[in-house]
Amino acid sequence: MPEIASLLDIMAEQSRRHFEQRGIEEPIVVGIHTGGVWIAEALRPRLGYTRPMGKLDISFYRDDFSRIGMHPQVRPSELPEELDNEHILLVDDVLFTGRTIRAALNELFDYGRPASVTLAVLVERDGRELPVEAAIVGAHLELGPEEQVKLRGPDPLRLERVRLEEPR
């Protein structure tokens, strides 16, 4: 598995280039609980951003909520300010089916209408079910249909290849 620090460096360089090309000085960084928050917290200092960070818990926005029920660790989302006309850097750990990102976008738009949302992920893997693409990617991984990658942490952060817990 790739080393987290080097993936964060790649993401920071891609982020700087992405936002400089668009004339965006400092977007609001928003991490998706739990792994996305860990990655956002590690990425912000590499970018030199000082605006308060947001944290999204998308539990109630998931399309499988009625099937899997309430997660035992549901937290309230914390967004630092109004999102209207703001540029958002949405951060997650692993982009797989795209369903987590769809839920995160639904929740973000309940808080306001951002000028733009840029998706950054530590790892992107095959198996997309929705048309979701990250602009900033630490690494692309090809995994078998029975495998997944999980971010473990928060200290230290590490990636782990595991077998699927349930069929998708």
CSV table of C-alpha atoms in Angstrom, one decimal:
chain,number,residue,atom,x,y,z
A,1,MET,CA,0.0,0.0,0.0
A,2,PRO,CA,1.2,3.5,-0.7
A,3,GLU,CA,2.6,5.7,2.1
A,4,ILE,CA,0.1,8.3,3.4
A,5,ALA,CA,2.6,11.1,3.6
A,6,SER,CA,3.6,10.9,0.0
A,7,LEU,CA,-0.1,10.7,-1.1
A,8,LEU,CA,-0.8,13.8,0.9
A,9,ASP,CA,2.1,15.6,-0.8
A,10,ILE,CA,0.7,14.6,-4.2
A,11,MET,CA,-2.8,15.8,-3.2
A,12,ALA,CA,-1.4,19.1,-1.9
A,13,GLU,CA,0.5,19.8,-5.2
A,14,GLN,CA,-2.6,18.9,-7.3
A,15,SER,CA,-4.7,21.1,-5.1
A,16,ARG,CA,-2.4,24.1,-5.4
A,17,ARG,CA,-2.3,23.8,-9.2
A,18,HIS,CA,-6.1,23.2,-9.4
A,19,PHE,CA,-7.0,26.3,-7.4
A,20,GLU,CA,-4.3,28.6,-8.8
A,21,GLN,CA,-5.5,27.8,-12.4
A,22,ARG,CA,-9.0,28.9,-11.3
A,23,GLY,CA,-7.9,32.0,-9.4
A,24,ILE,CA,-9.2,30.6,-6.1
A,25,GLU,CA,-7.1,31.6,-3.1
A,26,GLU,CA,-8.4,29.5,-0.2
A,27,PRO,CA,-11.4,27.2,-0.4
A,28,ILE,CA,-13.3,26.0,2.6
A,29,VAL,CA,-11.9,22.5,3.4
A,30,VAL,CA,-14.7,20.0,4.3
A,31,GLY,CA,-13.9,16.4,5.3
A,32,ILE,CA,-16.4,13.5,5.3
A,33,HIS,CA,-16.4,11.6,8.6
A,34,THR,CA,-14.4,9.7,9.5
A,35,GLY,CA,-11.5,9.1,7.1
A,36,GLY,CA,-12.1,12.2,5.0
A,37,VAL,CA,-11.8,14.3,8.2
A,38,TRP,CA,-8.5,12.7,9.0
A,39,ILE,CA,-7.2,13.4,5.5
A,40,ALA,CA,-8.5,17.0,5.5
A,41,GLU,CA,-6.8,17.6,8.8
A,42,ALA,CA,-3.5,16.4,7.5
A,43,LEU,CA,-3.9,18.1,4.1
A,44,ARG,CA,-4.7,21.6,5.3
A,45,PRO,CA,-1.3,22.4,6.9
A,46,ARG,CA,0.4,21.3,3.7
A,47,LEU,CA,-1.7,23.8,1.8
A,48,GLY,CA,-1.2,26.6,4.3
A,49,TYR,CA,-4.9,27.1,4.7
A,50,THR,CA,-6.1,28.9,7.8
A,51,ARG,CA,-9.9,29.1,7.3
A,52,PRO,CA,-11.8,26.9,9.8
A,53,MET,CA,-12.4,23.4,8.4
A,54,GLY,CA,-15.8,21.7,8.1
A,55,LYS,CA,-16.8,18.2,8.9
A,56,LEU,CA,-19.7,16.3,7.4
A,57,ASP,CA,-21.5,13.3,8.8
A,58,ILE,CA,-23.6,12.0,6.0
A,59,SER,CA,-25.3,9.1,7.9
A,60,PHE,CA,-28.8,10.5,7.3
A,61,TYR,CA,-28.1,11.2,3.6
A,62,ARG,CA,-27.0,7.8,2.6
A,63,ASP,CA,-29.2,5.9,0.1
A,64,ASP,CA,-28.8,2.7,2.1
A,65,PHE,CA,-29.8,4.3,5.4
A,66,SER,CA,-33.1,2.3,5.5
A,67,ARG,CA,-31.3,-0.9,4.8
A,68,ILE,CA,-28.4,-0.6,7.2
A,69,GLY,CA,-30.0,1.6,9.9
A,70,MET,CA,-28.4,4.1,12.2
A,71,HIS,CA,-24.6,4.0,12.5
A,72,PRO,CA,-23.7,3.9,16.2
A,73,GLN,CA,-21.4,6.9,16.0
A,74,VAL,CA,-23.5,9.5,14.2
A,75,ARG,CA,-22.1,13.0,14.8
A,76,PRO,CA,-23.5,16.4,13.9
A,77,SER,CA,-22.0,18.0,10.8
A,78,GLU,CA,-19.9,21.1,11.6
A,79,LEU,CA,-19.6,23.7,8.9
A,80,PRO,CA,-17.6,26.8,9.8
A,81,GLU,CA,-19.6,29.5,7.9
A,82,GLU,CA,-22.2,30.1,5.2
A,83,LEU,CA,-21.5,28.1,2.0
A,84,ASP,CA,-23.3,30.4,-0.4
A,85,ASN,CA,-20.9,31.5,-3.2
A,86,GLU,CA,-17.9,29.8,-1.4
A,87,HIS,CA,-15.5,27.4,-3.1
A,88,ILE,CA,-15.4,24.0,-1.3
A,89,LEU,CA,-12.6,21.4,-1.2
A,90,LEU,CA,-14.5,18.3,-0.3
A,91,VAL,CA,-12.2,15.6,1.1
A,92,ASP,CA,-12.7,11.8,1.5
A,93,ASP,CA,-10.4,8.9,2.0
A,94,VAL,CA,-11.5,6.4,-0.6
A,95,LEU,CA,-13.7,6.9,-3.7
A,96,PHE,CA,-15.3,3.7,-4.7
A,97,THR,CA,-19.0,3.6,-5.8
A,98,GLY,CA,-19.6,7.4,-5.6
A,99,ARG,CA,-22.5,7.0,-3.2
A,100,THR,CA,-20.8,8.6,-0.3
A,101,ILE,CA,-20.0,11.7,-2.4
A,102,ARG,CA,-23.5,11.9,-3.7
A,103,ALA,CA,-24.8,12.0,-0.1
A,104,ALA,CA,-22.1,14.6,0.9
A,105,LEU,CA,-23.2,16.9,-2.0
A,106,ASN,CA,-26.8,16.6,-0.9
A,107,GLU,CA,-25.9,17.6,2.6
A,108,LEU,CA,-23.6,20.5,1.5
A,109,PHE,CA,-26.4,22.0,-0.6
A,110,ASP,CA,-28.8,21.8,2.4
A,111,TYR,CA,-26.4,24.3,4.0
A,112,GLY,CA,-26.2,26.7,1.0
A,113,ARG,CA,-25.2,27.0,-2.7
A,114,PRO,CA,-21.4,26.9,-3.1
A,115,ALA,CA,-19.7,28.6,-6.0
A,116,SER,CA,-17.9,25.3,-6.7
A,117,VAL,CA,-17.1,21.9,-5.1
A,118,THR,CA,-13.8,20.2,-5.9
A,119,LEU,CA,-13.5,16.6,-4.8
A,120,ALA,CA,-10.2,15.4,-3.4
A,121,VAL,CA,-9.6,11.7,-2.4
A,122,LEU,CA,-6.6,9.9,-0.9
A,123,VAL,CA,-7.4,6.8,-3.0
A,124,GLU,CA,-9.6,6.2,-6.0
A,125,ARG,CA,-10.4,2.7,-7.0
A,126,ASP,CA,-12.5,1.0,-9.7
A,127,GLY,CA,-16.1,0.1,-9.2
A,128,ARG,CA,-18.0,3.4,-9.7
A,129,GLU,CA,-21.8,3.1,-9.6
A,130,LEU,CA,-22.4,6.8,-10.1
A,131,PRO,CA,-20.8,9.4,-12.4
A,132,VAL,CA,-18.5,10.9,-9.8
A,133,GLU,CA,-14.9,11.8,-10.5
A,134,ALA,CA,-12.3,13.4,-8.2
A,135,ALA,CA,-10.2,16.3,-9.4
A,136,ILE,CA,-7.5,15.6,-6.9
A,137,VAL,CA,-6.3,12.0,-6.3
A,138,GLY,CA,-3.4,10.7,-4.2
A,139,ALA,CA,-3.4,7.3,-5.8
A,140,HIS,CA,-5.4,5.1,-8.2
A,141,LEU,CA,-5.7,1.4,-7.0
A,142,GLU,CA,-7.0,-1.6,-8.9
A,143,LEU,CA,-8.6,-4.1,-6.6
A,144,GLY,CA,-10.4,-7.4,-7.1
A,145,PRO,CA,-14.2,-7.5,-6.7
A,146,GLU,CA,-13.8,-9.1,-3.3
A,147,GLU,CA,-11.3,-6.5,-2.0
A,148,GLN,CA,-11.5,-3.0,-0.6
A,149,VAL,CA,-9.1,-0.5,0.8
A,150,LYS,CA,-9.6,1.0,4.3
A,151,LEU,CA,-8.0,4.0,6.0
A,152,ARG,CA,-7.0,3.2,9.5
A,153,GLY,CA,-6.1,5.8,12.1
A,154,PRO,CA,-6.1,8.5,13.2
A,155,ASP,CA,-2.6,8.1,14.6
A,156,PRO,CA,-0.9,6.8,12.6
A,157,LEU,CA,-2.8,7.0,9.3
A,158,ARG,CA,-2.4,3.8,7.2
A,159,LEU,CA,-4.0,2.1,4.3
A,160,GLU,CA,-5.0,-1.5,4.5
A,161,ARG,CA,-6.3,-3.9,1.8
A,162,VAL,CA,-9.1,-6.1,3.2
A,163,ARG,CA,-11.7,-8.5,1.9
A,164,LEU,CA,-15.3,-7.1,1.4
A,165,GLU,CA,-17.4,-7.4,4.5
A,166,GLU,CA,-20.6,-7.9,2.5
A,167,PRO,CA,-21.3,-8.2,-1.2
A,168,ARG,CA,-22.1,-5.0,-3.1
